[in-house]
Short mmCIF file of C-alpha atoms and ligand atoms in Angstrom, two decimals:
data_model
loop_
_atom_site.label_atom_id
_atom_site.label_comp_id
_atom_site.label_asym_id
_atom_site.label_seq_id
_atom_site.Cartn_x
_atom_site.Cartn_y
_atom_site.Cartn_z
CA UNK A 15 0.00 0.00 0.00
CA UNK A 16 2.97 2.48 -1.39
CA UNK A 17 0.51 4.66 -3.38
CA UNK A 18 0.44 8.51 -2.60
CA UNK A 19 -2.52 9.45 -0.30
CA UNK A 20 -3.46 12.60 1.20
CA UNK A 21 -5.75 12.91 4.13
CA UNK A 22 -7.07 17.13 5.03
CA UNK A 23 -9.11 17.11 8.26
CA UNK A 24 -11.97 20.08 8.62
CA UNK A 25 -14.50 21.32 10.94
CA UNK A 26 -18.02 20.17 10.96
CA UNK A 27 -18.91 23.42 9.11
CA UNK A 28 -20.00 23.63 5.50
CA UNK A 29 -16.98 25.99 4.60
CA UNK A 30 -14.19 24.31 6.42
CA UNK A 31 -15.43 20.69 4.71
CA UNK A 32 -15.52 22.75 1.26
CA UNK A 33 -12.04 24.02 1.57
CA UNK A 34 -10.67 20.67 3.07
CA UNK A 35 -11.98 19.12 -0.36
CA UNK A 36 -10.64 21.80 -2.52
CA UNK A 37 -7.12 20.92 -0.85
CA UNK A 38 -7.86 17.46 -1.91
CA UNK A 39 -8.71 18.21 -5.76
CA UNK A 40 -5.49 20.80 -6.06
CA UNK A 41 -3.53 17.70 -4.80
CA UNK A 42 -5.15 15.51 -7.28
CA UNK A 43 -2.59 14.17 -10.72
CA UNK A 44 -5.76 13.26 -12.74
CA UNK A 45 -4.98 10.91 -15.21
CA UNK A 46 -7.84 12.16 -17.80
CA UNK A 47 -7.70 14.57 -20.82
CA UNK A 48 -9.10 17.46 -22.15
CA UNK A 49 -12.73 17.14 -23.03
CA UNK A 50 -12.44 13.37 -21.56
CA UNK A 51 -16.20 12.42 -19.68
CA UNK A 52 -15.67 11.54 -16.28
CA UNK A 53 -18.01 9.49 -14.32
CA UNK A 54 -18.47 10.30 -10.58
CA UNK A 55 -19.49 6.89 -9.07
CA UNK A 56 -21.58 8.10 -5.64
CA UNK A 57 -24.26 7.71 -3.60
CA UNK A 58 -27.48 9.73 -3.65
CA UNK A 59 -29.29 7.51 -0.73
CA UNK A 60 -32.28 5.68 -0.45
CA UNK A 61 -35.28 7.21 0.23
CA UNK A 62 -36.09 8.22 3.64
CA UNK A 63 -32.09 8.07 4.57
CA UNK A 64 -31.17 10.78 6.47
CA UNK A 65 -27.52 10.15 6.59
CA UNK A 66 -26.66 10.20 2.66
CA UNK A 67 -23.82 13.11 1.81
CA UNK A 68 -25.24 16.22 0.93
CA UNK A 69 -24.83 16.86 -2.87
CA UNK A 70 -23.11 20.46 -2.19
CA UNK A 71 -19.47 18.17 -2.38
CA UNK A 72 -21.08 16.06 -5.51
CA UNK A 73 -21.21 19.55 -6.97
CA UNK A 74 -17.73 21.37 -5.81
CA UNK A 75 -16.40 18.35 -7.76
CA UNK A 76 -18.46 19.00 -10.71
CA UNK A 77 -17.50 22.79 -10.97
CA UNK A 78 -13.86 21.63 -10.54
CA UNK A 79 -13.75 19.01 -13.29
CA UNK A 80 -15.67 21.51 -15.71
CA UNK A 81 -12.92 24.08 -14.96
CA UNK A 82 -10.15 21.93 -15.83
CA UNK A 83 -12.15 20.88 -19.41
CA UNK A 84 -13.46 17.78 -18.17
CA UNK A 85 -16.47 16.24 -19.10
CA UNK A 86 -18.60 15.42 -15.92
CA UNK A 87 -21.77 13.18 -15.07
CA UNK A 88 -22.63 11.73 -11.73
CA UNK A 89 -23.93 8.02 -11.47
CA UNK A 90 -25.22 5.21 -9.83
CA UNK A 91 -26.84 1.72 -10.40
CA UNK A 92 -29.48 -0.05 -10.01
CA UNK A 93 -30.60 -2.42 -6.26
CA UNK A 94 -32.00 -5.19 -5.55
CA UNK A 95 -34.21 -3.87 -3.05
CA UNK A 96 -37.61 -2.51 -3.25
CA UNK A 97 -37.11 1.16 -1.94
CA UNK A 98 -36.22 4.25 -4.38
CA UNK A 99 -33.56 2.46 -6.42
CA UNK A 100 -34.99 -0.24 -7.81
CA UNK A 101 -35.19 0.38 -11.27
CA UNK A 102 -33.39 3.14 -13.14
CA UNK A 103 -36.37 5.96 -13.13
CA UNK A 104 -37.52 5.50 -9.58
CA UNK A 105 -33.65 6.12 -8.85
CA UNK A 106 -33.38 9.06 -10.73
CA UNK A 107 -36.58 10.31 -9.21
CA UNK A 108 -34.77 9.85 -5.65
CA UNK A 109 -31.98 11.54 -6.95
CA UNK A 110 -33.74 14.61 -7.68
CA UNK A 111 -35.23 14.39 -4.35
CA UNK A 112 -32.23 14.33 -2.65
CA UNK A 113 -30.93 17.31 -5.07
CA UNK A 114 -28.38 15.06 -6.81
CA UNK A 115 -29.93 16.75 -10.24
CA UNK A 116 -29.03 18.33 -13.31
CA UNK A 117 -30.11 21.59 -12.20
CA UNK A 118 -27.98 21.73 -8.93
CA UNK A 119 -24.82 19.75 -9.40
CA UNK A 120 -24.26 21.06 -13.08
CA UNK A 121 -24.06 17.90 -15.23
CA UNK A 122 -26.25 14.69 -16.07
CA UNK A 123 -27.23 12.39 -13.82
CA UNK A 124 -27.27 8.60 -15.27
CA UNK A 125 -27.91 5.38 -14.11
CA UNK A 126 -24.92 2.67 -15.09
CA UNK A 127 -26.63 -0.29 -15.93
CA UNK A 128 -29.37 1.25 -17.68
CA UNK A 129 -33.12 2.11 -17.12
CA UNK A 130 -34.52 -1.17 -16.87
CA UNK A 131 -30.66 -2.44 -15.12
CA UNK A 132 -30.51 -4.81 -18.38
CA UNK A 133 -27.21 -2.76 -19.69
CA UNK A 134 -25.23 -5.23 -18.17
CA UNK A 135 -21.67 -6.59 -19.16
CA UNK A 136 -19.58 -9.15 -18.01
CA UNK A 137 -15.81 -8.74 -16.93
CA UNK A 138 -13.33 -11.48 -16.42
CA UNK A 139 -12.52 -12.42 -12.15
CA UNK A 140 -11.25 -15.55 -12.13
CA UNK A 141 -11.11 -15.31 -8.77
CA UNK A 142 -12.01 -18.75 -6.44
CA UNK A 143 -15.38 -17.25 -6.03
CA UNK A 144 -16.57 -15.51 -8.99
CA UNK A 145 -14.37 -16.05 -12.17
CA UNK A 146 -16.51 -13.54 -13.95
CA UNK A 147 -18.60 -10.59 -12.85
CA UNK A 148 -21.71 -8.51 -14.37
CA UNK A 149 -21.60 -4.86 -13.88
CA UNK A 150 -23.29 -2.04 -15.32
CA UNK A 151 -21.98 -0.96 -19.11
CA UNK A 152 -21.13 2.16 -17.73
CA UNK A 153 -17.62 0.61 -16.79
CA UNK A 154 -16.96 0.98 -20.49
CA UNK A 155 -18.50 4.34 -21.69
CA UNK A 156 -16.87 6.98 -19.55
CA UNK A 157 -13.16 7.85 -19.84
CA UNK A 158 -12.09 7.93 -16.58
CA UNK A 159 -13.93 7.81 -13.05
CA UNK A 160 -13.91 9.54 -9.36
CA UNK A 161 -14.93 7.37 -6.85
CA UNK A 162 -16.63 9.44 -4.18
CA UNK A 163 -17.26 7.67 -1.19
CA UNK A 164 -19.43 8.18 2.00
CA UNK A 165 -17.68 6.42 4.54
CA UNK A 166 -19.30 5.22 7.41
CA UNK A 167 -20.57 1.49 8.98
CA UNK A 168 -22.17 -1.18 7.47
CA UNK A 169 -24.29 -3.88 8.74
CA UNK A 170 -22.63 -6.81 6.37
CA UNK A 171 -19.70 -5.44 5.55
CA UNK A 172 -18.31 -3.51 8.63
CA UNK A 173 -17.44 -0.53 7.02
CA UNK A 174 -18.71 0.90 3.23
CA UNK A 175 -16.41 2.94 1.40
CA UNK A 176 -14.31 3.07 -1.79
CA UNK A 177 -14.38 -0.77 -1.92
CA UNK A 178 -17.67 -1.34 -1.11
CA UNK A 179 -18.53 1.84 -3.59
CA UNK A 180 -17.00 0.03 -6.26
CA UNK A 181 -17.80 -3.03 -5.63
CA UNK A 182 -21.77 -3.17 -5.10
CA UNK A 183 -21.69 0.19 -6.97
CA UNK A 184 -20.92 -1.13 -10.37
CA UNK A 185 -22.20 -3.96 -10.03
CA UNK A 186 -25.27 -5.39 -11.85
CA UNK A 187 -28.25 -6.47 -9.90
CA UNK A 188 -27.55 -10.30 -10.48
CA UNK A 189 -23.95 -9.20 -9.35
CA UNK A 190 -25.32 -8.24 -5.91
CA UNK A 191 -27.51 -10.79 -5.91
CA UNK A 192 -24.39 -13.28 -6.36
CA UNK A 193 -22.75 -11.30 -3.35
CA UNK A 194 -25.37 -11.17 -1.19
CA UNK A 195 -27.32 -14.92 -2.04
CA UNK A 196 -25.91 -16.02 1.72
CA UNK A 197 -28.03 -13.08 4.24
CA UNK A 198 -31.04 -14.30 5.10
CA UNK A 199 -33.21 -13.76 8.02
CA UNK A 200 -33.98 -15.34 11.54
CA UNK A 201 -36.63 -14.00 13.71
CA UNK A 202 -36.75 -13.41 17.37
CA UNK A 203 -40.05 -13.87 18.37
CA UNK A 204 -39.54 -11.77 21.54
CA UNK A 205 -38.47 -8.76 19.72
CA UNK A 206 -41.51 -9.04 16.90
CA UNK A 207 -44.29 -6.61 17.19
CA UNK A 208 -46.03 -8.22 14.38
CA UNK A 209 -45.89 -4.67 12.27
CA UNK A 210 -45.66 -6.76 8.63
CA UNK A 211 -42.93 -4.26 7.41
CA UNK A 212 -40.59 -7.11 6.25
CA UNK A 213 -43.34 -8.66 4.62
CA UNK A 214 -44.09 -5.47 2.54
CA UNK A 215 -40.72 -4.49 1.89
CA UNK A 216 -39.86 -8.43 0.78
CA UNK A 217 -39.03 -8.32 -3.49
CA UNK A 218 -39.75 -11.85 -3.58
CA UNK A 219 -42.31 -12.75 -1.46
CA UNK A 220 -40.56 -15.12 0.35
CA UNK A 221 -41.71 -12.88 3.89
CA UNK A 222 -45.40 -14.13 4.60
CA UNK A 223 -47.35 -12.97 7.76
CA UNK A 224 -50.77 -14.52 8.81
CA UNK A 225 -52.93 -12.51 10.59
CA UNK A 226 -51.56 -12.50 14.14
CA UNK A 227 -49.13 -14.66 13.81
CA UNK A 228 -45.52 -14.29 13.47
CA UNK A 229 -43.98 -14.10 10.13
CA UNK A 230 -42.08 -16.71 8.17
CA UNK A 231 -39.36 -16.97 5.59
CA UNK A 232 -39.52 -18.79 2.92
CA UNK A 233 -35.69 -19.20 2.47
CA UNK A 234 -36.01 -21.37 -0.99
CA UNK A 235 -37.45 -18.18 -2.53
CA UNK A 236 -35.36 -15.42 -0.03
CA UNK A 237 -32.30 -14.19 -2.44
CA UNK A 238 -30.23 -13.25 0.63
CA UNK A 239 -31.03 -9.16 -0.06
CA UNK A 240 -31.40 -8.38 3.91
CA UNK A 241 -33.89 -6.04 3.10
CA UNK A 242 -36.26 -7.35 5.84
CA UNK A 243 -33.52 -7.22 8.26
CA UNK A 244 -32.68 -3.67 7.48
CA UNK A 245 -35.90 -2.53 7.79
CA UNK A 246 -37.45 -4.37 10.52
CA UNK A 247 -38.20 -1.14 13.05
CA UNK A 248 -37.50 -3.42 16.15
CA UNK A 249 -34.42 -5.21 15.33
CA UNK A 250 -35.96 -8.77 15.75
CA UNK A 251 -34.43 -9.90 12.48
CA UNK A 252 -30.99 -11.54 12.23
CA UNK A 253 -28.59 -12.43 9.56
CA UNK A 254 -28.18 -15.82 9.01
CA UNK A 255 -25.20 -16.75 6.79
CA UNK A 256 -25.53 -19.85 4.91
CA UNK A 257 -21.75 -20.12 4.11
CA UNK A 258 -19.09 -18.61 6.40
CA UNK A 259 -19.69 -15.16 6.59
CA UNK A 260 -15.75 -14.47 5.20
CA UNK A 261 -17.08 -15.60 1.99
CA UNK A 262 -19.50 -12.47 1.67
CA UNK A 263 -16.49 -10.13 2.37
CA UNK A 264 -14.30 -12.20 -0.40
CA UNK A 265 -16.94 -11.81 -2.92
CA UNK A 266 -17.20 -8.02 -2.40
CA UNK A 267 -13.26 -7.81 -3.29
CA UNK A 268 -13.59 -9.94 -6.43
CA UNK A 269 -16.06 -7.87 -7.63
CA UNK A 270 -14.46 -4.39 -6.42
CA UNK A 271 -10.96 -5.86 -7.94
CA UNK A 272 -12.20 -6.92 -11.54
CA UNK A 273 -13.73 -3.29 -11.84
CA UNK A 274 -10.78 -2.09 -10.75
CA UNK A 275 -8.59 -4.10 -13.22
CA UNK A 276 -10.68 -2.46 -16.03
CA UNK A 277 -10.66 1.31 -14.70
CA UNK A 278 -7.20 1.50 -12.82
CA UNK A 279 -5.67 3.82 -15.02
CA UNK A 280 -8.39 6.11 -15.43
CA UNK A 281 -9.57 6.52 -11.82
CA UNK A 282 -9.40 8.62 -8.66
CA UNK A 283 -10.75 8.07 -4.83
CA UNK A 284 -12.36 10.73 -2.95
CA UNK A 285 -13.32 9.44 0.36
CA UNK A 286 -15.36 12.04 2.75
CA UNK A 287 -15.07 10.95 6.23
CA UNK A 288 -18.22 13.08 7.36
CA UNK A 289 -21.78 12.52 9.02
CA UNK A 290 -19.91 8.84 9.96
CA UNK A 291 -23.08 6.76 11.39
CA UNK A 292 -23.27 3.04 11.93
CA UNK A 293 -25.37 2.34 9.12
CA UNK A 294 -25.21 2.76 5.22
CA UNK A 295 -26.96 5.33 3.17
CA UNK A 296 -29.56 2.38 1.63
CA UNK A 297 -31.44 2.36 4.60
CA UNK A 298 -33.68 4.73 5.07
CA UNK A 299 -33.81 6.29 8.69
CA UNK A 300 -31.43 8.87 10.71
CA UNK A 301 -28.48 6.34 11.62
CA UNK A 302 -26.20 6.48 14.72
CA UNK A 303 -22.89 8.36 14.64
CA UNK A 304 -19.86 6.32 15.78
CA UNK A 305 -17.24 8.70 14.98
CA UNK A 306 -16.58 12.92 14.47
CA UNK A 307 -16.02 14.15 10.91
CA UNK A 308 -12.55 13.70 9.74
CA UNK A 309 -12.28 15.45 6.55
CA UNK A 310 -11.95 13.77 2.85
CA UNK A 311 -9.27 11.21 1.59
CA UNK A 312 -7.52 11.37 -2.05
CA UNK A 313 -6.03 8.44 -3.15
CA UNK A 314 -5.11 6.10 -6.12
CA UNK A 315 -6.13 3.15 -4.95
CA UNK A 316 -9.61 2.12 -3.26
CA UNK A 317 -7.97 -0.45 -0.61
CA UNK A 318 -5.61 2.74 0.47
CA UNK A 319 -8.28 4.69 0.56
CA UNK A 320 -10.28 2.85 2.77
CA UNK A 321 -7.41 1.21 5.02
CA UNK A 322 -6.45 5.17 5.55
CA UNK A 323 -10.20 6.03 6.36
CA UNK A 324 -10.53 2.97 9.16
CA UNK A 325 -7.05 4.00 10.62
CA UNK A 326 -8.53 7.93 11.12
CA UNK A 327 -12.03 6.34 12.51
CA UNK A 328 -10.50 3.98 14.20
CA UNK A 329 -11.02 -0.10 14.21
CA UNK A 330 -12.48 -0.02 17.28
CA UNK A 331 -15.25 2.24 16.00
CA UNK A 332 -16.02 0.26 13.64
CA UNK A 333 -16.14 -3.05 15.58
CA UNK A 334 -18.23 -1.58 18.74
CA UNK A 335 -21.01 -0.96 15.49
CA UNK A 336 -20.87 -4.62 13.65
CA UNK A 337 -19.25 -6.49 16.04
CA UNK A 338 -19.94 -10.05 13.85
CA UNK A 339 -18.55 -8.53 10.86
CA UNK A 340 -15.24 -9.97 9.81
CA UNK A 341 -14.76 -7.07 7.72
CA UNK A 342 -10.63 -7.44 8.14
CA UNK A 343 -11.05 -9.95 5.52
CA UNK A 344 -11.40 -7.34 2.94
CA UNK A 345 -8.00 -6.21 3.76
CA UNK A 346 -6.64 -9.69 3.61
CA UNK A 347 -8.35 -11.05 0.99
CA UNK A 348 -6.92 -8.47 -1.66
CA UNK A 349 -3.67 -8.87 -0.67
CA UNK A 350 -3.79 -12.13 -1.25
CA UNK A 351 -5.21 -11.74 -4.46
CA UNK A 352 -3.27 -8.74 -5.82
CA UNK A 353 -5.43 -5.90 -5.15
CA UNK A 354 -4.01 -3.70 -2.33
CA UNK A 355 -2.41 -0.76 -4.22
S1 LIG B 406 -40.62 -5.99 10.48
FE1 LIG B 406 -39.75 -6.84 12.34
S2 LIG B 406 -41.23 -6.38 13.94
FE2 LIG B 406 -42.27 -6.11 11.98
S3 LIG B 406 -43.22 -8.12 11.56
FE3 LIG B 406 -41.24 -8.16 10.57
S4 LIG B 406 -39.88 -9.05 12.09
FE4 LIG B 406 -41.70 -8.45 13.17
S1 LIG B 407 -36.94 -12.66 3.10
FE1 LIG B 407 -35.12 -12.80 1.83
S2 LIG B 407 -35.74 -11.90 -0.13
FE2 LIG B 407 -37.26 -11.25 1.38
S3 LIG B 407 -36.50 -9.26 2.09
FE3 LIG B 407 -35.71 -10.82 3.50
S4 LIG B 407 -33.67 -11.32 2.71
FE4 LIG B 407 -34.79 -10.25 1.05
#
């Protein structure tokens, strides 16, 4: 992990955070050329989040790029589950909601693997898990990328940021699918207040409830998207993980590593270590904070990115939130397959 990094700490105040990115883009060697489009791979947040960045950053990137003769757009895929992302024009629509639009940041908004999430393409792995992966086609129609990350906690994965960003963030929604196929729920009966929110929010109908009774999972038809358990008010569902919970972690660097193998030499990391809650910015709700804002991140390399971010947080912080979540095994994992900068 030898590639130059820089790290500018700010204030929790609009300006200070402004001028602690600015530092970051000055420091920036962008590998693009005049007139080049540049995709900036982000998060706009799921409806109802109240955690998700504000898109004033989103847009002090924007201005920058266009100043140096750059080509922007902003982006994002498509999810598998059934809040404001789903398919391509509900996402835009929470986009706009959220202010991540045209009007305000400057430049188009687009999703990456299309509309419908059908423009899909598939990129070599062969990795033990995954020897190929499907992302969105975007991959291929932009000439170079910033990854701007929120980084904060995640329930499956410890900690989201530029891997994570990449990872589930290009990815096609059979890609996450194939990453998250081993989540699925377990209830605790003593927790249950019978509400019947999993069973709305369930894409597959696998969550039934009968009228006062409990609910039950049908885990032949569950595809593992832990959408229940993320939006169960009470916490009474649990993550059970039908393979060894390393696994999940594994398959998020395969996927984050292929990407990577394809946009390398075209790509920047912005990581902003602000509003840093427990939770990620696809679940709707106002999330915990486990840490103070730190400032932003500019690196070359996601895995230095993010192994900078957790050493400013601070592992501990990010245990105390996920305490199950091996997420160390990201780190490992991609040294031991090549991908650690
Ligand atoms: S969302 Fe949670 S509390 Fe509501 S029915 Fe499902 S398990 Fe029970
Ligand atoms: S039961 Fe399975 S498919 Fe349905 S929301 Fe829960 S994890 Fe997703």
């Amino acid at each position: 992990m030898n590639k130059p990094i820089l790290y500018e700490n700010c204030l929790s105040t609009e300006k200070s955070r402004l001028k602690a990115l600015n530092t970051i883009l000055q420091w920036i060697q962008v590998p693009f050329k005049k007139n080049d489009s540049i995709g900036i791979k982000l998060h706009w947040g799921e409806i109802g989040n109240k955690n998700f960045l504000p898109p004033i950053y989103a847009r002090e990137i924007v201005r920058w790029l266009k100043e140096n003769n750059f080509n922007p757009f902003v982006f994002d895929n498509t999810v598998l589950y059934s809040g404001g992302r789903r398919d391509g024009k509900q996402s835009l629509k929470t986009a706009e909601t959220h202010n991540y639009s045209q009007d305000y940041l400057g430049c188009p908004v687009k999703i990456g693997d299309g509309l419908d999430g059908k423009s899909v393409v598939d990129l070599p792995a062969g990795f033990k898990n995954f020897e190929k992966v499907q992302v969105g086609k975007i991959v291929h129609q932009a000439d170079g990328f910033i990854i701007f990350s929120h980084f904060k906690g995640h329930m499956e994965t410890g900690f989201g940021g530029a891997i994570k960003n990449i990872s589930m963030g290009f990815a096609s929604r059979a890609q996450k699918q194939r990453m998250h196929a081993d989540a699925k729920p377990s209830l605790l009966e003593a927790k249950c207040v019978q509400c019947g929110e999993c069973v709305a929010v369930c894409p597959t109908g696998a969550a039934t409830m009968e009228e006062n009774e409990y609910p039950s999972y049908d885990l032949d038809k569950c595809i593992g998207c832990a959408q229940c358990i993320a939006m169960c008010p009470e916490t009474a569902l649990k993550i059970i993980w039908e393979t060894d919970i390393k696994i999940f972690q594994e398959k998020l660097v395969e996927t984050a590593a292929a990407v990577w193998k394809i946009i390398k030499n075209k790509t920047v990391i912005i990581n902003a270590l602000l509003n840093i809650v427990a939770e990620c910015d696809c679940l709707p709700g106002n999330h915990r904070s486990i840490a103070e804002d730190k400032g932003f991140i500019g690196a070359y390399h996601p895995v230095t990115a993010d192994a900078e971010s957790i050493k400013l947080v601070g592992a501990d912080c990010i245990n105390q939130a996920h305490r199950n979540i091996p997420w160390g095994r990201q780190f490992e994992y991609a040294r031991q397959i090549g991908f650690d900068g």
